[in-house]
């Protein structure tokens, strides 16, 4: 799980162009949206693409997103349970 | 009288701010917009999410407006943003096409897609500077000081307008050609906003 969390942090930094952020700057339990990393709605869409492209996960129910994208840790748990690649 | 109170000229080789060369490209390489951003000590993380057209216009406006002592907090109802270029958002359109060209690797990028409109750059400048006035982006076949003067003078017929952030913001496949001016009414500083002076600034390479 630790490796997956690190991978996700690196992928988030890359796809969201968080140039001044390093993996160690991201608290795996901190909110991705609002107070935490301060991501916006376009970032959320980019994370959905990331899940499909890198892990073969298609999010068909948008209401799931709020729970899955709470933090890097919740993303990692969902990826670990549902990945197809 | 309408005057050019401040300007930024950005080409592949250099950046000239109000007549002073403030940044040059390294060696044979084209100028790097992120290096320019860091070199000028600008702190606006959203910059990194912009496409190259928006980065070009943003930096042009950012450098010019800061020399006028304008802050980024006060709402500016009497200011407009009017840009123009010839290739619209083609640079970003090409980048977006790369994300959808393969059936097997079809992952349209939302963050690239949002910049596939040229007028997004006017929005970025307006948001950064709390500019509340008109925002427009015109597409012309090529740079024309006559068109620019005509459009900006027309904008100033709105008597509530005291400044227009305007100019030519062109970026395509690594080629940048940017002249951003802060044009103001009834100010002491600056040269008159006319075709002669616009061309003079555009000719700076």
PDB file of C-alpha atoms in Angstrom:
ATOM      1  CA  UNK A   1       0.000   0.000   0.000  1.00  0.00           C
ATOM      2  CA  UNK A   2       2.868   2.384   0.792  1.00  0.00           C
ATOM      3  CA  UNK A   3       4.266   2.034  -2.725  1.00  0.00           C
ATOM      4  CA  UNK A   4       0.826   2.612  -4.240  1.00  0.00           C
ATOM      5  CA  UNK A   5       0.367   5.768  -2.145  1.00  0.00           C
ATOM      6  CA  UNK A   6       3.758   7.066  -3.318  1.00  0.00           C
ATOM      7  CA  UNK A   7       2.920   6.239  -6.944  1.00  0.00           C
ATOM      8  CA  UNK A   8      -0.389   8.086  -6.670  1.00  0.00           C
ATOM      9  CA  UNK A   9       1.275  11.143  -5.144  1.00  0.00           C
ATOM     10  CA  UNK A  10       3.779  11.264  -8.009  1.00  0.00           C
ATOM     11  CA  UNK A  11       1.053  10.773 -10.624  1.00  0.00           C
ATOM     12  CA  UNK A  12      -1.139  13.479  -9.059  1.00  0.00           C
ATOM     13  CA  UNK A  13       1.770  15.936  -9.082  1.00  0.00           C
ATOM     14  CA  UNK A  14       2.487  15.138 -12.720  1.00  0.00           C
ATOM     15  CA  UNK A  15      -1.034  15.221 -14.180  1.00  0.00           C
ATOM     16  CA  UNK A  16      -2.142  18.253 -12.171  1.00  0.00           C
ATOM     17  CA  UNK A  17       1.079  20.218 -12.848  1.00  0.00           C
ATOM     18  CA  UNK A  18       1.734  20.835  -9.152  1.00  0.00           C
ATOM     19  CA  UNK A  19       5.219  22.112  -9.954  1.00  0.00           C
ATOM     20  CA  UNK A  20       6.165  23.305  -6.487  1.00  0.00           C
ATOM     21  CA  UNK A  21       4.832  20.223  -4.647  1.00  0.00           C
ATOM     22  CA  UNK A  22       6.888  17.136  -3.753  1.00  0.00           C
ATOM     23  CA  UNK A  23       5.413  13.733  -2.807  1.00  0.00           C
ATOM     24  CA  UNK A  24       6.522  14.201   0.800  1.00  0.00           C
ATOM     25  CA  UNK A  25       4.584  17.488   0.936  1.00  0.00           C
ATOM     26  CA  UNK A  26       1.304  15.621   0.466  1.00  0.00           C
ATOM     27  CA  UNK A  27      -0.233  14.195   3.627  1.00  0.00           C
ATOM     28  CA  UNK A  28      -1.931  10.969   2.553  1.00  0.00           C
ATOM     29  CA  UNK A  29      -4.792  11.660   4.980  1.00  0.00           C
ATOM     30  CA  UNK A  30      -5.280  15.335   4.079  1.00  0.00           C
ATOM     31  CA  UNK A  31      -8.194  16.522   1.931  1.00  0.00           C
ATOM     32  CA  UNK A  32      -7.441  16.706  -1.764  1.00  0.00           C
ATOM     33  CA  UNK A  33     -10.042  19.419  -2.269  1.00  0.00           C
ATOM     34  CA  UNK A  34     -10.747  22.569  -0.261  1.00  0.00           C
ATOM     35  CA  UNK A  35      -8.328  23.066   2.595  1.00  0.00           C
ATOM     36  CA  UNK A  36      -5.805  20.365   1.634  1.00  0.00           C
ATOM     37  CA  UNK A  37      -4.189  20.467  -1.804  1.00  0.00           C
ATOM     38  CA  UNK A  38      -6.850  22.922  -2.934  1.00  0.00           C
ATOM     39  CA  UNK A  39      -7.753  21.067  -6.109  1.00  0.00           C
ATOM     40  CA  UNK A  40     -10.650  22.230  -8.306  1.00  0.00           C
ATOM     41  CA  UNK A  41     -13.340  20.600 -10.441  1.00  0.00           C
ATOM     42  CA  UNK A  42     -11.085  20.279 -13.506  1.00  0.00           C
ATOM     43  CA  UNK A  43      -8.514  18.534 -11.310  1.00  0.00           C
ATOM     44  CA  UNK A  44     -11.243  16.112 -10.222  1.00  0.00           C
ATOM     45  CA  UNK A  45     -11.922  15.220 -13.854  1.00  0.00           C
ATOM     46  CA  UNK A  46      -8.196  14.761 -14.410  1.00  0.00           C
ATOM     47  CA  UNK A  47      -8.051  12.344 -11.444  1.00  0.00           C
ATOM     48  CA  UNK A  48     -10.884  10.303 -12.978  1.00  0.00           C
ATOM     49  CA  UNK A  49      -8.854  10.053 -16.211  1.00  0.00           C
ATOM     50  CA  UNK A  50      -5.775   9.075 -14.173  1.00  0.00           C
ATOM     51  CA  UNK A  51      -7.692   6.203 -12.516  1.00  0.00           C
ATOM     52  CA  UNK A  52      -8.809   4.845 -15.875  1.00  0.00           C
ATOM     53  CA  UNK A  53      -5.533   5.358 -17.719  1.00  0.00           C
ATOM     54  CA  UNK A  54      -3.179   3.982 -15.068  1.00  0.00           C
ATOM     55  CA  UNK A  55      -5.342   1.445 -13.242  1.00  0.00           C
ATOM     56  CA  UNK A  56      -8.142   0.524 -15.656  1.00  0.00           C
ATOM     57  CA  UNK A  57     -10.814   1.804 -13.279  1.00  0.00           C
ATOM     58  CA  UNK A  58     -13.896   3.412 -14.849  1.00  0.00           C
ATOM     59  CA  UNK A  59     -15.911   5.467 -12.411  1.00  0.00           C
ATOM     60  CA  UNK A  60     -19.479   5.074 -13.648  1.00  0.00           C
ATOM     61  CA  UNK A  61     -21.224   6.515 -10.607  1.00  0.00           C
ATOM     62  CA  UNK A  62     -20.212  10.195 -10.090  1.00  0.00           C
ATOM     63  CA  UNK A  63     -21.538  10.109  -6.533  1.00  0.00           C
ATOM     64  CA  UNK A  64     -18.712   7.697  -5.660  1.00  0.00           C
ATOM     65  CA  UNK A  65     -16.146  10.378  -6.441  1.00  0.00           C
ATOM     66  CA  UNK A  66     -16.587  12.348  -3.233  1.00  0.00           C
ATOM     67  CA  UNK A  67     -15.696   9.294  -1.133  1.00  0.00           C
ATOM     68  CA  UNK A  68     -12.918   7.983  -3.386  1.00  0.00           C
ATOM     69  CA  UNK A  69     -11.164  11.350  -3.771  1.00  0.00           C
ATOM     70  CA  UNK A  70     -11.321  12.332  -0.107  1.00  0.00           C
ATOM     71  CA  UNK A  71      -7.559  11.840   0.264  1.00  0.00           C
ATOM     72  CA  UNK A  72      -4.635  10.040  -1.342  1.00  0.00           C
ATOM     73  CA  UNK A  73      -5.191   7.206   1.124  1.00  0.00           C
ATOM     74  CA  UNK A  74      -8.857   6.692   0.147  1.00  0.00           C
ATOM     75  CA  UNK A  75      -7.821   6.788  -3.509  1.00  0.00           C
ATOM     76  CA  UNK A  76      -5.154   4.148  -2.872  1.00  0.00           C
ATOM     77  CA  UNK A  77      -7.617   1.893  -1.020  1.00  0.00           C
ATOM     78  CA  UNK A  78     -10.089   2.135  -3.892  1.00  0.00           C
ATOM     79  CA  UNK A  79      -7.390   1.478  -6.496  1.00  0.00           C
ATOM     80  CA  UNK A  80      -6.071  -1.538  -4.578  1.00  0.00           C
ATOM     81  CA  UNK A  81      -9.578  -3.056  -4.417  1.00  0.00           C
ATOM     82  CA  UNK A  82     -10.683  -2.300  -7.982  1.00  0.00           C
ATOM     83  CA  UNK A  83      -7.665  -2.068 -10.283  1.00  0.00           C
ATOM     84  CA  UNK A  84      -7.639  -4.106 -13.485  1.00  0.00           C
ATOM     85  CA  UNK A  85      -4.078  -3.251 -14.465  1.00  0.00           C
TER      86      UNK A  85
ATOM     87  CA  UNK B   1      -5.226  61.417 -24.697  1.00  0.00           C
ATOM     88  CA  UNK B   2      -4.727  57.646 -24.498  1.00  0.00           C
ATOM     89  CA  UNK B   3      -1.204  56.558 -23.602  1.00  0.00           C
ATOM     90  CA  UNK B   4       0.852  53.382 -23.337  1.00  0.00           C
ATOM     91  CA  UNK B   5       1.638  53.518 -19.634  1.00  0.00           C
ATOM     92  CA  UNK B   6       3.552  50.234 -19.564  1.00  0.00           C
ATOM     93  CA  UNK B   7       4.349  47.364 -21.897  1.00  0.00           C
ATOM     94  CA  UNK B   8       5.966  43.948 -22.101  1.00  0.00           C
ATOM     95  CA  UNK B   9       7.428  42.547 -25.305  1.00  0.00           C
ATOM     96  CA  UNK B  10       8.102  38.798 -25.264  1.00  0.00           C
ATOM     97  CA  UNK B  11       9.733  36.985 -28.165  1.00  0.00           C
ATOM     98  CA  UNK B  12      11.580  33.664 -28.418  1.00  0.00           C
ATOM     99  CA  UNK B  13      14.822  35.389 -27.512  1.00  0.00           C
ATOM    100  CA  UNK B  14      14.079  38.031 -24.907  1.00  0.00           C
ATOM    101  CA  UNK B  15      11.707  39.960 -22.686  1.00  0.00           C
ATOM    102  CA  UNK B  16      11.668  43.751 -22.796  1.00  0.00           C
ATOM    103  CA  UNK B  17       9.765  45.578 -20.063  1.00  0.00           C
ATOM    104  CA  UNK B  18       9.208  49.313 -20.566  1.00  0.00           C
ATOM    105  CA  UNK B  19      12.324  49.590 -22.737  1.00  0.00           C
ATOM    106  CA  UNK B  20      14.597  47.491 -20.545  1.00  0.00           C
ATOM    107  CA  UNK B  21      15.696  43.982 -21.493  1.00  0.00           C
ATOM    108  CA  UNK B  22      14.987  41.985 -18.330  1.00  0.00           C
ATOM    109  CA  UNK B  23      15.380  38.378 -19.482  1.00  0.00           C
ATOM    110  CA  UNK B  24      17.059  36.519 -22.327  1.00  0.00           C
ATOM    111  CA  UNK B  25      16.904  32.946 -23.594  1.00  0.00           C
ATOM    112  CA  UNK B  26      19.796  30.651 -22.753  1.00  0.00           C
ATOM    113  CA  UNK B  27      22.084  29.718 -25.667  1.00  0.00           C
ATOM    114  CA  UNK B  28      20.233  28.648 -28.784  1.00  0.00           C
ATOM    115  CA  UNK B  29      17.111  27.629 -26.882  1.00  0.00           C
ATOM    116  CA  UNK B  30      13.831  29.502 -27.050  1.00  0.00           C
ATOM    117  CA  UNK B  31      12.846  31.476 -24.010  1.00  0.00           C
ATOM    118  CA  UNK B  32      11.349  29.318 -21.254  1.00  0.00           C
ATOM    119  CA  UNK B  33       8.187  30.844 -19.783  1.00  0.00           C
ATOM    120  CA  UNK B  34       8.473  28.925 -16.500  1.00  0.00           C
ATOM    121  CA  UNK B  35      12.051  30.174 -16.047  1.00  0.00           C
ATOM    122  CA  UNK B  36      10.810  33.703 -16.691  1.00  0.00           C
ATOM    123  CA  UNK B  37       8.054  33.223 -14.081  1.00  0.00           C
ATOM    124  CA  UNK B  38      10.566  32.025 -11.491  1.00  0.00           C
ATOM    125  CA  UNK B  39      13.137  34.673 -12.410  1.00  0.00           C
ATOM    126  CA  UNK B  40      10.634  37.465 -11.702  1.00  0.00           C
ATOM    127  CA  UNK B  41       9.625  36.009  -8.321  1.00  0.00           C
ATOM    128  CA  UNK B  42       5.939  35.703  -9.235  1.00  0.00           C
ATOM    129  CA  UNK B  43       3.828  33.657  -6.806  1.00  0.00           C
ATOM    130  CA  UNK B  44       0.705  32.362  -8.532  1.00  0.00           C
ATOM    131  CA  UNK B  45       0.575  28.522  -8.552  1.00  0.00           C
ATOM    132  CA  UNK B  46      -2.276  28.501 -11.100  1.00  0.00           C
ATOM    133  CA  UNK B  47       0.328  29.615 -13.651  1.00  0.00           C
ATOM    134  CA  UNK B  48       1.595  26.031 -13.883  1.00  0.00           C
ATOM    135  CA  UNK B  49      -1.835  24.792 -14.980  1.00  0.00           C
ATOM    136  CA  UNK B  50      -2.105  27.248 -17.864  1.00  0.00           C
ATOM    137  CA  UNK B  51      -1.360  26.412 -21.486  1.00  0.00           C
ATOM    138  CA  UNK B  52       1.467  28.299 -23.210  1.00  0.00           C
ATOM    139  CA  UNK B  53      -0.827  30.920 -24.747  1.00  0.00           C
ATOM    140  CA  UNK B  54      -2.285  31.782 -21.349  1.00  0.00           C
ATOM    141  CA  UNK B  55       1.183  31.733 -19.750  1.00  0.00           C
ATOM    142  CA  UNK B  56       2.428  34.180 -22.392  1.00  0.00           C
ATOM    143  CA  UNK B  57      -0.436  36.635 -21.933  1.00  0.00           C
ATOM    144  CA  UNK B  58      -0.410  36.235 -18.172  1.00  0.00           C
ATOM    145  CA  UNK B  59       3.312  37.040 -17.925  1.00  0.00           C
ATOM    146  CA  UNK B  60       3.022  39.944 -20.341  1.00  0.00           C
ATOM    147  CA  UNK B  61       0.252  41.500 -18.268  1.00  0.00           C
ATOM    148  CA  UNK B  62       1.780  40.584 -14.928  1.00  0.00           C
ATOM    149  CA  UNK B  63       5.118  42.247 -15.662  1.00  0.00           C
ATOM    150  CA  UNK B  64       3.596  45.413 -17.143  1.00  0.00           C
ATOM    151  CA  UNK B  65       0.903  45.937 -14.509  1.00  0.00           C
ATOM    152  CA  UNK B  66       3.262  45.487 -11.574  1.00  0.00           C
ATOM    153  CA  UNK B  67       5.393  48.372 -12.873  1.00  0.00           C
ATOM    154  CA  UNK B  68       2.318  50.585 -12.514  1.00  0.00           C
ATOM    155  CA  UNK B  69       2.041  49.644  -8.859  1.00  0.00           C
ATOM    156  CA  UNK B  70      -1.362  48.039  -9.350  1.00  0.00           C
ATOM    157  CA  UNK B  71      -2.260  45.382  -6.799  1.00  0.00           C
ATOM    158  CA  UNK B  72      -4.063  42.104  -7.498  1.00  0.00           C
ATOM    159  CA  UNK B  73      -6.630  42.538  -4.729  1.00  0.00           C
ATOM    160  CA  UNK B  74      -8.626  45.673  -5.532  1.00  0.00           C
ATOM    161  CA  UNK B  75     -11.552  45.123  -7.951  1.00  0.00           C
ATOM    162  CA  UNK B  76     -10.968  47.172 -11.108  1.00  0.00           C
ATOM    163  CA  UNK B  77     -14.315  48.064 -12.681  1.00  0.00           C
ATOM    164  CA  UNK B  78     -12.821  50.603 -15.089  1.00  0.00           C
ATOM    165  CA  UNK B  79     -10.339  48.201 -16.659  1.00  0.00           C
ATOM    166  CA  UNK B  80     -10.814  45.967 -19.711  1.00  0.00           C
ATOM    167  CA  UNK B  81      -8.729  43.158 -21.222  1.00  0.00           C
ATOM    168  CA  UNK B  82      -8.565  42.969 -25.008  1.00  0.00           C
ATOM    169  CA  UNK B  83      -6.115  40.663 -26.752  1.00  0.00           C
ATOM    170  CA  UNK B  84      -5.676  39.477 -30.311  1.00  0.00           C
ATOM    171  CA  UNK B  85      -3.619  36.970 -32.275  1.00  0.00           C
ATOM    172  CA  UNK B  86      -3.602  34.953 -35.498  1.00  0.00           C
ATOM    173  CA  UNK B  87      -3.568  31.298 -34.460  1.00  0.00           C
ATOM    174  CA  UNK B  88      -6.225  31.461 -31.761  1.00  0.00           C
ATOM    175  CA  UNK B  89      -5.779  28.462 -29.414  1.00  0.00           C
ATOM    176  CA  UNK B  90      -4.306  26.187 -32.097  1.00  0.00           C
ATOM    177  CA  UNK B  91      -1.272  25.332 -29.942  1.00  0.00           C
ATOM    178  CA  UNK B  92      -3.519  23.866 -27.259  1.00  0.00           C
ATOM    179  CA  UNK B  93      -5.910  22.358 -29.834  1.00  0.00           C
ATOM    180  CA  UNK B  94      -2.954  20.320 -31.144  1.00  0.00           C
ATOM    181  CA  UNK B  95      -2.045  19.236 -27.602  1.00  0.00           C
ATOM    182  CA  UNK B  96      -5.638  18.170 -26.983  1.00  0.00           C
ATOM    183  CA  UNK B  97      -5.776  16.271 -30.255  1.00  0.00           C
ATOM    184  CA  UNK B  98      -2.789  14.240 -29.068  1.00  0.00           C
ATOM    185  CA  UNK B  99      -4.880  12.970 -26.138  1.00  0.00           C
ATOM    186  CA  UNK B 100      -7.700  11.683 -28.374  1.00  0.00           C
ATOM    187  CA  UNK B 101      -6.013  10.556 -31.589  1.00  0.00           C
ATOM    188  CA  UNK B 102      -5.625   6.922 -30.620  1.00  0.00           C
ATOM    189  CA  UNK B 103      -8.580   4.613 -30.185  1.00  0.00           C
ATOM    190  CA  UNK B 104      -6.618   2.310 -27.870  1.00  0.00           C
ATOM    191  CA  UNK B 105      -5.146   5.161 -25.870  1.00  0.00           C
ATOM    192  CA  UNK B 106      -8.133   7.488 -25.841  1.00  0.00           C
ATOM    193  CA  UNK B 107      -7.872   9.649 -22.727  1.00  0.00           C
ATOM    194  CA  UNK B 108      -9.171  13.187 -23.409  1.00  0.00           C
ATOM    195  CA  UNK B 109      -7.504  15.538 -20.954  1.00  0.00           C
ATOM    196  CA  UNK B 110      -9.967  17.891 -19.200  1.00  0.00           C
ATOM    197  CA  UNK B 111      -7.192  20.258 -18.112  1.00  0.00           C
ATOM    198  CA  UNK B 112      -5.934  20.599 -21.695  1.00  0.00           C
ATOM    199  CA  UNK B 113      -9.466  20.901 -23.079  1.00  0.00           C
ATOM    200  CA  UNK B 114     -10.335  23.925 -20.923  1.00  0.00           C
ATOM    201  CA  UNK B 115      -7.678  25.971 -22.732  1.00  0.00           C
ATOM    202  CA  UNK B 116      -8.941  25.181 -26.232  1.00  0.00           C
ATOM    203  CA  UNK B 117     -10.421  28.679 -26.480  1.00  0.00           C
ATOM    204  CA  UNK B 118      -8.185  31.699 -27.060  1.00  0.00           C
ATOM    205  CA  UNK B 119     -10.209  33.987 -24.812  1.00  0.00           C
ATOM    206  CA  UNK B 120      -9.304  31.925 -21.736  1.00  0.00           C
ATOM    207  CA  UNK B 121      -6.119  34.025 -21.558  1.00  0.00           C
ATOM    208  CA  UNK B 122      -8.149  37.218 -21.103  1.00  0.00           C
ATOM    209  CA  UNK B 123     -10.032  35.482 -18.296  1.00  0.00           C
ATOM    210  CA  UNK B 124      -6.803  34.422 -16.594  1.00  0.00           C
ATOM    211  CA  UNK B 125      -5.518  38.016 -16.625  1.00  0.00           C
ATOM    212  CA  UNK B 126      -8.870  39.348 -15.406  1.00  0.00           C
ATOM    213  CA  UNK B 127      -9.072  36.827 -12.548  1.00  0.00           C
ATOM    214  CA  UNK B 128      -5.493  37.475 -11.439  1.00  0.00           C
ATOM    215  CA  UNK B 129      -5.966  41.250 -11.376  1.00  0.00           C
ATOM    216  CA  UNK B 130      -9.641  41.465 -10.327  1.00  0.00           C
ATOM    217  CA  UNK B 131     -10.441  43.188 -13.611  1.00  0.00           C
ATOM    218  CA  UNK B 132     -14.214  43.571 -13.926  1.00  0.00           C
ATOM    219  CA  UNK B 133     -14.574  45.349 -17.296  1.00  0.00           C
ATOM    220  CA  UNK B 134     -14.940  44.075 -20.857  1.00  0.00           C
ATOM    221  CA  UNK B 135     -12.949  41.015 -21.903  1.00  0.00           C
ATOM    222  CA  UNK B 136     -12.448  40.225 -25.593  1.00  0.00           C
ATOM    223  CA  UNK B 137     -10.161  38.236 -27.860  1.00  0.00           C
ATOM    224  CA  UNK B 138      -9.935  38.942 -31.596  1.00  0.00           C
ATOM    225  CA  UNK B 139      -8.443  36.704 -34.278  1.00  0.00           C
ATOM    226  CA  UNK B 140      -6.747  38.382 -37.254  1.00  0.00           C
ATOM    227  CA  UNK B 141      -4.715  37.020 -40.140  1.00  0.00           C
ATOM    228  CA  UNK B 142      -1.652  38.910 -38.932  1.00  0.00           C
ATOM    229  CA  UNK B 143      -0.535  41.624 -36.510  1.00  0.00           C
ATOM    230  CA  UNK B 144      -2.038  44.992 -37.354  1.00  0.00           C
ATOM    231  CA  UNK B 145      -1.426  48.157 -35.356  1.00  0.00           C
ATOM    232  CA  UNK B 146      -4.322  49.768 -37.230  1.00  0.00           C
ATOM    233  CA  UNK B 147      -6.770  47.105 -36.063  1.00  0.00           C
ATOM    234  CA  UNK B 148      -5.425  47.345 -32.547  1.00  0.00           C
ATOM    235  CA  UNK B 149      -5.713  51.107 -32.370  1.00  0.00           C
ATOM    236  CA  UNK B 150      -9.208  51.037 -33.821  1.00  0.00           C
ATOM    237  CA  UNK B 151     -10.510  48.400 -31.394  1.00  0.00           C
ATOM    238  CA  UNK B 152      -8.944  49.920 -28.298  1.00  0.00           C
ATOM    239  CA  UNK B 153     -10.093  53.441 -29.158  1.00  0.00           C
ATOM    240  CA  UNK B 154     -13.584  52.064 -29.664  1.00  0.00           C
ATOM    241  CA  UNK B 155     -13.402  50.475 -26.215  1.00  0.00           C
ATOM    242  CA  UNK B 156     -12.438  53.840 -24.716  1.00  0.00           C
ATOM    243  CA  UNK B 157     -15.652  55.401 -26.023  1.00  0.00           C
ATOM    244  CA  UNK B 158     -17.039  53.786 -22.875  1.00  0.00           C
ATOM    245  CA  UNK B 159     -16.379  56.731 -20.580  1.00  0.00           C
ATOM    246  CA  UNK B 160     -16.262  54.582 -17.448  1.00  0.00           C
ATOM    247  CA  UNK B 161     -13.144  52.879 -18.773  1.00  0.00           C
ATOM    248  CA  UNK B 162      -9.785  54.234 -17.597  1.00  0.00           C
ATOM    249  CA  UNK B 163      -7.436  51.417 -18.596  1.00  0.00           C
ATOM    250  CA  UNK B 164      -7.252  48.624 -21.175  1.00  0.00           C
ATOM    251  CA  UNK B 165      -4.792  45.763 -20.849  1.00  0.00           C
ATOM    252  CA  UNK B 166      -4.370  44.938 -24.501  1.00  0.00           C
ATOM    253  CA  UNK B 167      -2.100  43.595 -27.167  1.00  0.00           C
ATOM    254  CA  UNK B 168      -0.960  40.762 -29.387  1.00  0.00           C
ATOM    255  CA  UNK B 169      -0.649  37.377 -27.667  1.00  0.00           C
ATOM    256  CA  UNK B 170       0.512  34.724 -30.092  1.00  0.00           C
ATOM    257  CA  UNK B 171       1.932  31.303 -29.217  1.00  0.00           C
ATOM    258  CA  UNK B 172       2.201  28.368 -31.601  1.00  0.00           C
ATOM    259  CA  UNK B 173       4.469  25.341 -31.413  1.00  0.00           C
ATOM    260  CA  UNK B 174       7.182  27.051 -29.388  1.00  0.00           C
ATOM    261  CA  UNK B 175       7.042  30.325 -31.319  1.00  0.00           C
ATOM    262  CA  UNK B 176       5.958  33.228 -29.126  1.00  0.00           C
ATOM    263  CA  UNK B 177       5.161  36.749 -30.212  1.00  0.00           C
ATOM    264  CA  UNK B 178       3.711  38.848 -27.424  1.00  0.00           C
ATOM    265  CA  UNK B 179       3.179  42.562 -26.928  1.00  0.00           C
ATOM    266  CA  UNK B 180       1.021  43.402 -23.915  1.00  0.00           C
ATOM    267  CA  UNK B 181       0.338  47.049 -23.131  1.00  0.00           C
ATOM    268  CA  UNK B 182      -1.397  48.806 -20.273  1.00  0.00           C
ATOM    269  CA  UNK B 183      -3.136  51.656 -22.066  1.00  0.00           C
ATOM    270  CA  UNK B 184      -4.560  54.441 -19.939  1.00  0.00           C
ATOM    271  CA  UNK B 185      -6.587  57.574 -20.372  1.00  0.00           C
ATOM    272  CA  UNK B 186      -5.439  60.934 -18.992  1.00  0.00           C
ATOM    273  CA  UNK B 187      -2.081  59.895 -17.562  1.00  0.00           C
ATOM    274  CA  UNK B 188       1.232  61.725 -17.621  1.00  0.00           C
ATOM    275  CA  UNK B 189       3.426  58.689 -18.152  1.00  0.00           C
ATOM    276  CA  UNK B 190       3.933  56.997 -21.514  1.00  0.00           C
ATOM    277  CA  UNK B 191       3.863  57.518 -25.260  1.00  0.00           C
ATOM    278  CA  UNK B 192       0.677  58.207 -27.164  1.00  0.00           C
ATOM    279  CA  UNK B 193      -1.295  55.117 -28.150  1.00  0.00           C
ATOM    280  CA  UNK B 194      -1.109  55.333 -31.943  1.00  0.00           C
ATOM    281  CA  UNK B 195      -0.062  53.057 -34.801  1.00  0.00           C
ATOM    282  CA  UNK B 196       3.432  54.551 -34.977  1.00  0.00           C
ATOM    283  CA  UNK B 197       4.193  53.789 -31.333  1.00  0.00           C
ATOM    284  CA  UNK B 198       2.446  50.408 -31.373  1.00  0.00           C
ATOM    285  CA  UNK B 199       4.572  49.365 -34.359  1.00  0.00           C
ATOM    286  CA  UNK B 200       7.684  50.708 -32.662  1.00  0.00           C
ATOM    287  CA  UNK B 201       7.091  48.432 -29.673  1.00  0.00           C
ATOM    288  CA  UNK B 202       6.136  45.470 -31.846  1.00  0.00           C
ATOM    289  CA  UNK B 203       9.361  45.863 -33.819  1.00  0.00           C
ATOM    290  CA  UNK B 204      11.430  45.259 -30.673  1.00  0.00           C
ATOM    291  CA  UNK B 205      12.978  41.793 -31.082  1.00  0.00           C
TER     292      UNK B 205
END
